[in-house]
CSV table of C-alpha atoms in Angstrom, one decimal:
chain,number,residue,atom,x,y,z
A,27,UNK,CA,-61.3,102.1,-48.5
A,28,UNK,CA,-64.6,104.1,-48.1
A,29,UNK,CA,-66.5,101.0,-48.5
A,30,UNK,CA,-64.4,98.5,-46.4
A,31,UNK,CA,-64.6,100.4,-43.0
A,32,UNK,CA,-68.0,100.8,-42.7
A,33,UNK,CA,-68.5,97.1,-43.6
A,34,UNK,CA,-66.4,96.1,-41.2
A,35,UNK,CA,-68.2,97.9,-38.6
A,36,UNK,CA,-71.0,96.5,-39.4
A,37,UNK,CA,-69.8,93.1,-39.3
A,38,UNK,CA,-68.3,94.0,-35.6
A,39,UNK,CA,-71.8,95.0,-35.0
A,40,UNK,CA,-73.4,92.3,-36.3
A,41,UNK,CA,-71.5,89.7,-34.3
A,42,UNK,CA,-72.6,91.6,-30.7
A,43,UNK,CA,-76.0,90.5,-29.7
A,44,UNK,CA,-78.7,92.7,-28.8
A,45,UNK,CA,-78.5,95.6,-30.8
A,46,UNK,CA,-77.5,99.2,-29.7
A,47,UNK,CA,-79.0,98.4,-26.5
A,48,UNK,CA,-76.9,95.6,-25.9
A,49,UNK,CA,-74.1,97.3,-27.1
A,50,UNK,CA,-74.7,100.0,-25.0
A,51,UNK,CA,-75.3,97.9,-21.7
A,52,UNK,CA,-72.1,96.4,-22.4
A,53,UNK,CA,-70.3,99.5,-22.3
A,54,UNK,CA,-71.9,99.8,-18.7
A,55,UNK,CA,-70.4,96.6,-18.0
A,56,UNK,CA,-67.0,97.9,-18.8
A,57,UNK,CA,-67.3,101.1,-17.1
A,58,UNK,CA,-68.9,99.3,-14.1
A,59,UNK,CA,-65.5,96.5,-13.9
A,60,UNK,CA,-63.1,100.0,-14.5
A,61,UNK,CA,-64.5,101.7,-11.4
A,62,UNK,CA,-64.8,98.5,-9.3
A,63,UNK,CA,-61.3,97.9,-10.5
A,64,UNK,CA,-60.1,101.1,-9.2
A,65,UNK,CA,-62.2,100.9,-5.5
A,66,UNK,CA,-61.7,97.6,-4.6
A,67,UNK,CA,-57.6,97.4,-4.9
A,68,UNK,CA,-58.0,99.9,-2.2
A,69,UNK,CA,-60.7,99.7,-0.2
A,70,UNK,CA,-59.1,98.2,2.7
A,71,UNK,CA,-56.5,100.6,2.8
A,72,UNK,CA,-58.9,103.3,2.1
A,73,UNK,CA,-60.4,102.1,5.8
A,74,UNK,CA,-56.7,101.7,7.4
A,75,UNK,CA,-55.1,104.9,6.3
A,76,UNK,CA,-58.0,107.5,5.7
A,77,UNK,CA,-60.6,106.9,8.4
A,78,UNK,CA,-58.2,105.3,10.9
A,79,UNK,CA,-59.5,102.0,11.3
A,80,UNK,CA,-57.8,98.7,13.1
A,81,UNK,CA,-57.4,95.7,11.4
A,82,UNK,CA,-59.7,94.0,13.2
A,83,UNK,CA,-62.4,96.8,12.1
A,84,UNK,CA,-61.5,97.0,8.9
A,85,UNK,CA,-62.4,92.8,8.6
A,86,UNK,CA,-65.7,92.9,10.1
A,87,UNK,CA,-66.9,95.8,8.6
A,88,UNK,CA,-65.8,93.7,5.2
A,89,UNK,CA,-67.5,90.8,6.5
A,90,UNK,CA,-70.8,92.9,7.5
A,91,UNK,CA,-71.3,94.5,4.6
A,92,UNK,CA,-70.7,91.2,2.7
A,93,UNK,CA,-73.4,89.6,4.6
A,94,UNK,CA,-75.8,92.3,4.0
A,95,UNK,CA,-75.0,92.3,0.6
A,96,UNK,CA,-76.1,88.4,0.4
A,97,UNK,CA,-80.0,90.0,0.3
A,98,UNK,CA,-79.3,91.8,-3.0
A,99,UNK,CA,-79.4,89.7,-5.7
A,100,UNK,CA,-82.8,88.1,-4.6
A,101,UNK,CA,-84.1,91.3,-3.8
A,102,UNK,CA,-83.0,92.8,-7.4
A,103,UNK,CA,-84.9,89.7,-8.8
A,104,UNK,CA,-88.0,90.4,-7.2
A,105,UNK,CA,-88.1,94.0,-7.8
A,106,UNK,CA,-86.9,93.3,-11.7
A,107,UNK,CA,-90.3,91.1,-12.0
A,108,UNK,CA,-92.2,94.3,-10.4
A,109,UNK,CA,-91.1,97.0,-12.2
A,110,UNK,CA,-89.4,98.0,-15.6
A,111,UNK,CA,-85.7,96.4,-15.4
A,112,UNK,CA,-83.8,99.4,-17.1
A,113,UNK,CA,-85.4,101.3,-14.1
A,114,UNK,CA,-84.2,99.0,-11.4
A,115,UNK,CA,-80.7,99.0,-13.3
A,116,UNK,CA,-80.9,103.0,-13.2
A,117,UNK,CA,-81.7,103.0,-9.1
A,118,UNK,CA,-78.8,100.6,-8.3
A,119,UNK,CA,-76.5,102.4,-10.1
A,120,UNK,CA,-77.5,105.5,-8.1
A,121,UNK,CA,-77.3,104.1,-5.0
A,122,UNK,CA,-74.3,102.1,-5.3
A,123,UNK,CA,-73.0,106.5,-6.0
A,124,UNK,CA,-74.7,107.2,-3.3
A,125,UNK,CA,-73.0,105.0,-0.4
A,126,UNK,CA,-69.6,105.8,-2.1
A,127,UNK,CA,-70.4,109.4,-1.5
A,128,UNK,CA,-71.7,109.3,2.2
A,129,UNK,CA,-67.9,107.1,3.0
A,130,UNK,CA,-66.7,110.6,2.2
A,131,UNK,CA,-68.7,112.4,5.0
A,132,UNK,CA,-68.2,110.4,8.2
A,133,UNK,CA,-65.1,108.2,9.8
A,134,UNK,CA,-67.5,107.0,12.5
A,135,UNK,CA,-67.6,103.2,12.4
A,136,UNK,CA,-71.4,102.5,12.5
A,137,UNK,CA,-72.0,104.7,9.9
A,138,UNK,CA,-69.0,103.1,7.9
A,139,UNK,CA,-70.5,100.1,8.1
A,140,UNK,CA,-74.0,100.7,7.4
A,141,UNK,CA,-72.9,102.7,4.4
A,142,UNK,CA,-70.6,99.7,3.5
A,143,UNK,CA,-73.6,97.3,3.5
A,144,UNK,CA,-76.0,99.6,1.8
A,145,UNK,CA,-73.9,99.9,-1.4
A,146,UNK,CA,-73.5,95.8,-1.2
A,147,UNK,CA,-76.6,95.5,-1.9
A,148,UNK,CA,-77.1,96.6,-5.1
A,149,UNK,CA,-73.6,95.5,-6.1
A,150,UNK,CA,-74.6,91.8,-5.4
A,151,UNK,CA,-77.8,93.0,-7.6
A,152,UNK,CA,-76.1,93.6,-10.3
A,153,UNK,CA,-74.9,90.0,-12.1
A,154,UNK,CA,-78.2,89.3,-11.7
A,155,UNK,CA,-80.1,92.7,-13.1
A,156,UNK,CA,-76.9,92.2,-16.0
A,157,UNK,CA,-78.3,88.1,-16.4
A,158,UNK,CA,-81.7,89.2,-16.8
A,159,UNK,CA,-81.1,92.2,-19.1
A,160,UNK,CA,-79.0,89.8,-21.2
A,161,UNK,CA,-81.8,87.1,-21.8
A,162,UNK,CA,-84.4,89.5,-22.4
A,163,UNK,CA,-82.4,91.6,-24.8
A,164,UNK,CA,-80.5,89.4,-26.7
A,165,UNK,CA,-82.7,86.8,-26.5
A,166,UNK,CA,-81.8,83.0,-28.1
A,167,UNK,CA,-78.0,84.5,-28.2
A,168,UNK,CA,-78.2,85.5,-24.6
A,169,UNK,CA,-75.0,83.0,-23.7
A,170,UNK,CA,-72.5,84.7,-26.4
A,171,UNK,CA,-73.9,87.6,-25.1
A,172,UNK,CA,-72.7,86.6,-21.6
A,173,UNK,CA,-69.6,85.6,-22.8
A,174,UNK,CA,-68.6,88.9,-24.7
A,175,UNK,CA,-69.7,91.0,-21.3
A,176,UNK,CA,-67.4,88.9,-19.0
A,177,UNK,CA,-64.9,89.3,-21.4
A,178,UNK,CA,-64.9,93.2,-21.8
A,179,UNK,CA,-65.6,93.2,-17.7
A,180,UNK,CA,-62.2,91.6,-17.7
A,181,UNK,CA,-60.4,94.4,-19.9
A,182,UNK,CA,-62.3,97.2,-17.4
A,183,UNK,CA,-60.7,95.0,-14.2
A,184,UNK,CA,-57.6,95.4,-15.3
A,185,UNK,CA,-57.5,98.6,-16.8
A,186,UNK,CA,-59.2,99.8,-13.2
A,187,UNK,CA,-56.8,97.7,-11.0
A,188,UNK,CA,-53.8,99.5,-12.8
A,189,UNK,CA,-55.2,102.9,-12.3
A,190,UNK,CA,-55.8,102.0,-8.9
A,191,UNK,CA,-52.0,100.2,-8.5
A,192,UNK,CA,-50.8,104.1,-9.9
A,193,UNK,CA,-52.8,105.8,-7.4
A,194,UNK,CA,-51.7,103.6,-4.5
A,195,UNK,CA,-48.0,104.2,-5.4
A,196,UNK,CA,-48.7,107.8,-4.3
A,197,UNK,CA,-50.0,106.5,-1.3
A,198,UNK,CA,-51.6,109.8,0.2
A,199,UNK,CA,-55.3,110.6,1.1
A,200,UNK,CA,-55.6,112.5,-1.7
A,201,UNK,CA,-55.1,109.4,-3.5
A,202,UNK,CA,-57.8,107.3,-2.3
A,203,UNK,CA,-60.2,109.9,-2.2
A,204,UNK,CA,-59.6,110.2,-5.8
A,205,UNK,CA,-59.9,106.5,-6.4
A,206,UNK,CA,-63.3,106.5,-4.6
A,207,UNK,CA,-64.7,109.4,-6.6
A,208,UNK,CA,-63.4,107.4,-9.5
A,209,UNK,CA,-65.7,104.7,-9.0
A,210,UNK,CA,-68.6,106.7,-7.3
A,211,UNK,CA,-68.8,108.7,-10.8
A,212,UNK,CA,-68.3,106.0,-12.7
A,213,UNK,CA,-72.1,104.9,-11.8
A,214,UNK,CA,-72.9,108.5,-12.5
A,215,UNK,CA,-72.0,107.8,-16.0
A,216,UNK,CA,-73.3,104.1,-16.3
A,217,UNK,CA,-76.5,106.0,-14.8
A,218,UNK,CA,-76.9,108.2,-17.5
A,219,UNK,CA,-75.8,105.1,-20.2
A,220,UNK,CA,-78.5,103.1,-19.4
A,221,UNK,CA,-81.2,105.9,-18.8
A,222,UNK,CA,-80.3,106.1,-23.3
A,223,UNK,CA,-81.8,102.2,-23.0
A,224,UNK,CA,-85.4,101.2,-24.4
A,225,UNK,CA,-86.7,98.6,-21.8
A,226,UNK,CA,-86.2,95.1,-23.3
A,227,UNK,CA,-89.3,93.2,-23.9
A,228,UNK,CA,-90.2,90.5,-21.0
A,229,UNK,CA,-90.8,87.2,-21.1
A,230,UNK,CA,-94.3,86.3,-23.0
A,231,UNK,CA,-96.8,84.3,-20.7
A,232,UNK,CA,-98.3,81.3,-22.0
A,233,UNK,CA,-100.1,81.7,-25.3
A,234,UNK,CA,-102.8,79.1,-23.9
A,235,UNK,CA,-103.1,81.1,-20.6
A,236,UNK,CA,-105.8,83.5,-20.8
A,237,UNK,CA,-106.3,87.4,-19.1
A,238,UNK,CA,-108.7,85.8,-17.0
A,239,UNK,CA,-105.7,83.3,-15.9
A,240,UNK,CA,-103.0,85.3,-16.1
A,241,UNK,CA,-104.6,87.8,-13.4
A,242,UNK,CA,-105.7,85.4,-10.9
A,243,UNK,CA,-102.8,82.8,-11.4
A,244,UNK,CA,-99.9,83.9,-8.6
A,245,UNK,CA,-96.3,84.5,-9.8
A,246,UNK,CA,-94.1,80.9,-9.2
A,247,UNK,CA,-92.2,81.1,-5.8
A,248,UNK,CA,-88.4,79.7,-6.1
A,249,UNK,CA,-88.6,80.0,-1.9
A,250,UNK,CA,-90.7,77.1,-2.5
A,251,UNK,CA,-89.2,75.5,-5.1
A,252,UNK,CA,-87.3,72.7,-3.3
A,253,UNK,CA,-85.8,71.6,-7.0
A,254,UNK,CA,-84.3,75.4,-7.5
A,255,UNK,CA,-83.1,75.5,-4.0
A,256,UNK,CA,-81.0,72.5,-4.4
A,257,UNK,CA,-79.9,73.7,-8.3
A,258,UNK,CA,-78.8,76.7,-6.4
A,259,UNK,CA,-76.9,75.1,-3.9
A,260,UNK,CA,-74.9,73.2,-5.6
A,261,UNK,CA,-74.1,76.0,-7.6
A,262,UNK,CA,-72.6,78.2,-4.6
A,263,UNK,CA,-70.2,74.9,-4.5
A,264,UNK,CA,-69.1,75.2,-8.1
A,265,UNK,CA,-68.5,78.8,-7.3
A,266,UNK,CA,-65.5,78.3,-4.9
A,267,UNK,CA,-63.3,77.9,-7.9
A,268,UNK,CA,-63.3,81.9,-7.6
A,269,UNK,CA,-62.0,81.2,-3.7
A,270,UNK,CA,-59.8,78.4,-4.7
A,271,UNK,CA,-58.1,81.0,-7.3
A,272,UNK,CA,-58.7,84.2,-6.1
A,273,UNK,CA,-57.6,83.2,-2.5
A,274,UNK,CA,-56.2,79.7,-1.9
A,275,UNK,CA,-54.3,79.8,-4.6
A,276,UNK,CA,-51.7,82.7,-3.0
A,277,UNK,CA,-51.8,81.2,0.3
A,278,UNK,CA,-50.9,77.9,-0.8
A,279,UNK,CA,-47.6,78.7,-2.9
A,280,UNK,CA,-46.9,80.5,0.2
A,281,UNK,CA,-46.9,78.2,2.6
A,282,UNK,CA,-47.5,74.6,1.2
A,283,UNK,CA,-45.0,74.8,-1.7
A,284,UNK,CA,-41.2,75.8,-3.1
A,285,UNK,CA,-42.6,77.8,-5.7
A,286,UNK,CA,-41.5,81.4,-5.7
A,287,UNK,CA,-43.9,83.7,-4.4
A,288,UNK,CA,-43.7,85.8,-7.8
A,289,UNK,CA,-45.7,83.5,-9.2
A,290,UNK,CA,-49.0,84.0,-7.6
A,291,UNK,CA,-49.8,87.1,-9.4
A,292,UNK,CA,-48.5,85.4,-12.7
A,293,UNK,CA,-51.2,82.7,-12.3
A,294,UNK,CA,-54.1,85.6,-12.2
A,295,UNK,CA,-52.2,87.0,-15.2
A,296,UNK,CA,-52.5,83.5,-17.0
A,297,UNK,CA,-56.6,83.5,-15.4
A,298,UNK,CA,-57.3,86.8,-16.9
A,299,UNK,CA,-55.7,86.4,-20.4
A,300,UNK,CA,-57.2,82.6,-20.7
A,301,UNK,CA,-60.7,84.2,-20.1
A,302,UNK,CA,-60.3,87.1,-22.6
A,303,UNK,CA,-59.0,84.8,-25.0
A,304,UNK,CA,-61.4,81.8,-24.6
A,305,UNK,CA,-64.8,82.9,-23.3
A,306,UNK,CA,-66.6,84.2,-25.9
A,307,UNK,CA,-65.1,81.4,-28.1
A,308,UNK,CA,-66.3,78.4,-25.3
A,309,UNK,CA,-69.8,80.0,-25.6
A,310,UNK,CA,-70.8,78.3,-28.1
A,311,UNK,CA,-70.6,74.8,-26.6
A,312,UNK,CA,-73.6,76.3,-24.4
A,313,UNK,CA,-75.6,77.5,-27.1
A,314,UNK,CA,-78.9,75.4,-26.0
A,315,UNK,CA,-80.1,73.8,-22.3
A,316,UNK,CA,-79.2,70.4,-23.4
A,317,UNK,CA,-75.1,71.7,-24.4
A,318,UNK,CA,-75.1,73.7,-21.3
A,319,UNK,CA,-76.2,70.4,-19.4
A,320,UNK,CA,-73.5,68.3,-21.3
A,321,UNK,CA,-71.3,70.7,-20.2
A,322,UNK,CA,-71.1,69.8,-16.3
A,323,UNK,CA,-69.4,66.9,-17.8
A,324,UNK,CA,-66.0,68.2,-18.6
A,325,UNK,CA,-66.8,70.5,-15.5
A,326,UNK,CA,-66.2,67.4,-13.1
A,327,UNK,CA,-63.0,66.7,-15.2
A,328,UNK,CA,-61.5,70.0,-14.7
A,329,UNK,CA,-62.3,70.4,-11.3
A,330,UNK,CA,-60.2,66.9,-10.4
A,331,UNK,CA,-57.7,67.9,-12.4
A,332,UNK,CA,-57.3,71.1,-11.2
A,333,UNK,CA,-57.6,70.0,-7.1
A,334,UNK,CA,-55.4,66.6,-7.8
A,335,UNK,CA,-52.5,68.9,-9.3
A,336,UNK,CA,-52.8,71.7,-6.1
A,337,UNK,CA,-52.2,68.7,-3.7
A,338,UNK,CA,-49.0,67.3,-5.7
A,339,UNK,CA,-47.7,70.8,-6.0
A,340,UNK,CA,-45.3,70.6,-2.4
A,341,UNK,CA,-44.4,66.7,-3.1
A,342,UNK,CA,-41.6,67.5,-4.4
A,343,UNK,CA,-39.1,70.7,-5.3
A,344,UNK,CA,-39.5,74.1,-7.0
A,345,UNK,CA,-40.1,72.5,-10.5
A,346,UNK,CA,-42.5,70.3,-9.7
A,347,UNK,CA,-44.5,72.8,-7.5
A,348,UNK,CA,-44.2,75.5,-10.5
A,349,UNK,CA,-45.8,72.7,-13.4
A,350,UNK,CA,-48.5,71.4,-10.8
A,351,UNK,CA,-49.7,75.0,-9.9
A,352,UNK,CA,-49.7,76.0,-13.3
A,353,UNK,CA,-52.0,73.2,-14.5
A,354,UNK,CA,-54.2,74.1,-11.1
A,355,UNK,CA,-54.7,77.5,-12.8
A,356,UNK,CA,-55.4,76.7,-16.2
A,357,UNK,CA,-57.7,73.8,-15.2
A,358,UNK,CA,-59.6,76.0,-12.5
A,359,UNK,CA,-59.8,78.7,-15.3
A,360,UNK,CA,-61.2,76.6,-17.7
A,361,UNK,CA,-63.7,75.1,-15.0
A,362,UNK,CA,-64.8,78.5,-14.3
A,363,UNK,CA,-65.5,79.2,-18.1
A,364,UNK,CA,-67.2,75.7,-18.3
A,365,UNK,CA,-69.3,76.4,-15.2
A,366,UNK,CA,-70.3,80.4,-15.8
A,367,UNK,CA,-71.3,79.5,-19.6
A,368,UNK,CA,-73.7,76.3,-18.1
A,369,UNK,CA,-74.7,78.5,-15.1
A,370,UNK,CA,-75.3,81.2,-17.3
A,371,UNK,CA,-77.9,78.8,-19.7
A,372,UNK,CA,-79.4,76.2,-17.4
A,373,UNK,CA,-80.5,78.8,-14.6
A,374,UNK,CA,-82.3,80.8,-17.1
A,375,UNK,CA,-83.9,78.0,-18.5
A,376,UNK,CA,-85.1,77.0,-15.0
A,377,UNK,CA,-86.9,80.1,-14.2
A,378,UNK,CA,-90.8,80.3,-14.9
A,379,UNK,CA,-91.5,83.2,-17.3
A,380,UNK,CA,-93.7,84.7,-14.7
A,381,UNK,CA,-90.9,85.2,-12.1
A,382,UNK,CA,-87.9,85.4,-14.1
A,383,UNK,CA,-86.5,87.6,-12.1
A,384,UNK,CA,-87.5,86.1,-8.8
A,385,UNK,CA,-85.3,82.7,-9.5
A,386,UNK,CA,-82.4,84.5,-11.1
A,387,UNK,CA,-82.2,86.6,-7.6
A,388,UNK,CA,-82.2,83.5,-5.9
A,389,UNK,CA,-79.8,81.5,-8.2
A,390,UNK,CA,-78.0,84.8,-7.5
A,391,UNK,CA,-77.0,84.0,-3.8
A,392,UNK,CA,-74.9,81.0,-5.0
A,393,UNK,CA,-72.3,83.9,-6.0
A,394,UNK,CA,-73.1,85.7,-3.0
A,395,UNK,CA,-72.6,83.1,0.0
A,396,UNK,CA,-69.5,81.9,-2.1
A,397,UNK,CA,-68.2,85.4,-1.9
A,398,UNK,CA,-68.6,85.1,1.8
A,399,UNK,CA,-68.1,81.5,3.1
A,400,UNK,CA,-65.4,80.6,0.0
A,401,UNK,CA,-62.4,82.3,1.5
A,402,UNK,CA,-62.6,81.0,5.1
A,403,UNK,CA,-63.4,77.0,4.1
A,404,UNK,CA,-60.6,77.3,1.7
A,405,UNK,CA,-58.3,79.0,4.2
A,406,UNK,CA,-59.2,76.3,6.1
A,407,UNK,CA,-58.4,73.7,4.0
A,408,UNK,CA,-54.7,75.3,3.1
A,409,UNK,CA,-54.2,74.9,7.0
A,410,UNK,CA,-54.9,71.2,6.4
A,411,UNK,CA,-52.4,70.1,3.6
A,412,UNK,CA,-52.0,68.6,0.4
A,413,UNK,CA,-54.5,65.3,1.0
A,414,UNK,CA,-57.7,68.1,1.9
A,415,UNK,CA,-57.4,69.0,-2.2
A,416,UNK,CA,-58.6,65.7,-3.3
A,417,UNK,CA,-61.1,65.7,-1.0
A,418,UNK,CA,-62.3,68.7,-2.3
A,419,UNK,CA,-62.4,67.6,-5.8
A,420,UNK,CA,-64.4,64.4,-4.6
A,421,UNK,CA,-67.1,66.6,-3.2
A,422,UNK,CA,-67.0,69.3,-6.5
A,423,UNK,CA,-67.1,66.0,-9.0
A,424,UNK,CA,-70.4,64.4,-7.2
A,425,UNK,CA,-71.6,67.6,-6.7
A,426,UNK,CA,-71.4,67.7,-10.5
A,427,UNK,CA,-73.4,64.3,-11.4
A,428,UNK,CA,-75.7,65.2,-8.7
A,429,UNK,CA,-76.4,68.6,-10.6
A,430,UNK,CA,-76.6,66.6,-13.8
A,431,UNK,CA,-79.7,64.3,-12.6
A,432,UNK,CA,-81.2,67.3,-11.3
A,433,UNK,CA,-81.5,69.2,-14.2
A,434,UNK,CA,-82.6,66.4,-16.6
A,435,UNK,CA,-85.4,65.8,-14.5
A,436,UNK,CA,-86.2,69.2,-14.6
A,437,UNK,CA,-85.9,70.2,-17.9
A,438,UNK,CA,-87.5,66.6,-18.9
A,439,UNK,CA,-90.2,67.4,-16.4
A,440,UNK,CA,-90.8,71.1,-17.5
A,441,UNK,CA,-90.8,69.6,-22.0
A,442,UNK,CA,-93.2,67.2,-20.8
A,443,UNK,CA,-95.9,69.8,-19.1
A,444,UNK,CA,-96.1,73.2,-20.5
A,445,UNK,CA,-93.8,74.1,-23.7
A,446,UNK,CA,-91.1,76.5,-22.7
A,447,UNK,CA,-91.6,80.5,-23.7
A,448,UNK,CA,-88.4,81.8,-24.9
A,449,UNK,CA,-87.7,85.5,-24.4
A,450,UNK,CA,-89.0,87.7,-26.7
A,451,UNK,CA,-87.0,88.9,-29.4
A,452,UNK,CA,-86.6,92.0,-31.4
């Protein structure tokens, strides 16, 4: 028995990219999805019931603070690219404590607000500071290294969103000052995780490139990269299948369909447990640019499925509306599997080695705007009715072959001009 555990571990550890770095960062991640779990349940009602705040005030300053936090992920990237990452990881965490802690000292809405929008900042930073930690530590593995943090980030979610449903049942001040704290400490401790974190190596320039070059040569520019700009774009559309299922999906059993009501927490059950169970498995098919690529194929299938079954779901009666919804969710699940693993590969691959970080911040408002524009166009299209769905789908399946073309001419363009430095590796 002596001899069997500690192989065992060390085949555990052996199958987690990275090393005890990577280990380490994902236990960030985990910590990080536990406090956000715990803060963003109540947040709103932290505004309502604590400092006092009208519904209407309690929406803007949401939709502020959401706005501001648009600038984060490219401004993450392009600090990343200017000074040591597990530094700029360190400094996020700490403000992200910081604005936590000032919402404790003030119920005056201006300073709310602003102390709303400073901590979205480096929260929007932080898939992106996360993505380029990833490729640079666990190099050539960097997807299944993906794959593995989103799944652990889904066991801190829900183990956060319980403690949080506890806390809430309580329902005093007390309470939500304790789930605050909860999450304000919680980057105290990711803080002082990462701080243990050598600084994974960066992307190697050119070997042909010489000193003389590499000084004088400026940084690529994805503001001016017209290509990247339109890669990005059309990812902020794939990325309303977190609106569609995060938002939509509620509104629309309530009041499109016969379905019970019950079952709109049931489907973000089935979201969870299909992601924890499949993610890290899927990764493989995006092993490589060219799978990743591939993958936007099945992409546009799942998405049609997904938006065909959401507008038959009130043709007919309970049944009916129960089976189509279903389907929806397990379809939109799997397209957002499909679509993170490819997002995940292909953006990477895109960015120059010389501003890495620069393009990832950028690729990183496609999340970001989606975060802020998803919910109201697909409010609006639950207003409309069952036929808006399939229009929907049309635009996310040519929205998927025109992504296709777009990166085989890049990546074809990129094979055929200067060979493509990988990440170092340990």
């Amino acid at each position: 028995m002596s001899r069997t555990v500690p192989s065992i571990r060390t085949s555990l550890k052996d199958r987690i990219p990275g090393g005890t770095d990577g280990r380490r960062m994902l236990l960030v991640g985990f910590i990080d999805k536990c406090g956000t779990g715990l803060w963003s349940t109540a947040m709103a009602l932290y505004f309502t019931y604590v400092t006092g705040l009208g519904l209407g005030q309690v929406g803007l300053l949401i939709a502020l603070s959401g706005a501001a936090g648009i600038a984060g992920a490219p401004l993450g990237g392009r600090l990343a690219d200017r000074f040591p990452l597990v530094r700029v990881i360190i400094c996020s965490q700490l403000l992200r404590a910081a604005a936590l802690f000032a919402l404790l000292t003030t119920d005056h809405y201006p300073l709310l607000v602003l102390f709303a929008a400073v901590g979205a900042l480096p929260d929007r930073a932080t898939n992106v500071l996360t993505k380029l930690y990833a490729a640079r530590v666990a190099g050539s593995e960097r997807i299944r290294y993906q794959a593995i943090n989103r799944t652990t980030s889904n066991f801190g979610w829900t183990l956060g969103g319980l403690g949080a449903a506890a806390a809430l049942a309580v329902g005093s001040s007390t309470a939500f000052h304790v789930l605050l704290l909860g999450n304000a400490f919680s980057y105290l401790v990711m803080a002082a995780l990462t701080s243990r974190c050598a600084e994974p190596p960066a992307p190697a320039r050119a070997a042909s490139a010489s000193a003389d070059e590499a000084r004088t040569t400026k940084p690529s520019n994805p503001w001016c990269d017209r290509g990247f700009l339109a890669f990005t774009a059309g990812e902020s559309v794939f990325f309303l299948h977190d609106s569609i299922l995060q938002v939509a999906l509620p509104l629309w059993i309530v009041h499109a369909t016969e379905a019970p009501v019950g079952l709109a927490p049931l489907l973000l059950v089935i979201n969870s447990v299909l992601v924890v169970l499949f993610q890290v498995p899927l990764s493989r098919f995006g092993a490589t640019t060219d799978a990743a690529r591939r993958l936007l194929a099945p992409l546009a299938g799942l998405f049609a499925v997904g938006t065909l079954a959401l507008g038959a779901s009130p043709l007919g009666g309970p049944a009916l509306a129960v089976t189509a919804l279903v389907v929806a969710a397990v379809a939109l699940t799997f397209a957002e599997m499909i679509h993170t693993i490819a997002s995940w590969e292909i953006s990477v691959a895109l960015a120059p080695d010389d501003a890495q970080g620069a393009y990832l911040g950028v690729h990183g408002l496609a999340q970001s705007t989606q975060r802020f524009v998803g919910p109201l166009l697909v409010t609006g299209i639950v207003s409309v009715g069952p036929f808006a769905w399939p229009a929907l789908g049309a635009v996310l399946v040519a929205t998927t072959a025109a992504q296709h073309r777009l990166v085989r001419r890049r990546l074809s363009r990129r094979s055929l001009s200067v060979p493509k430095v990988t990440v170092s590796e340990h």
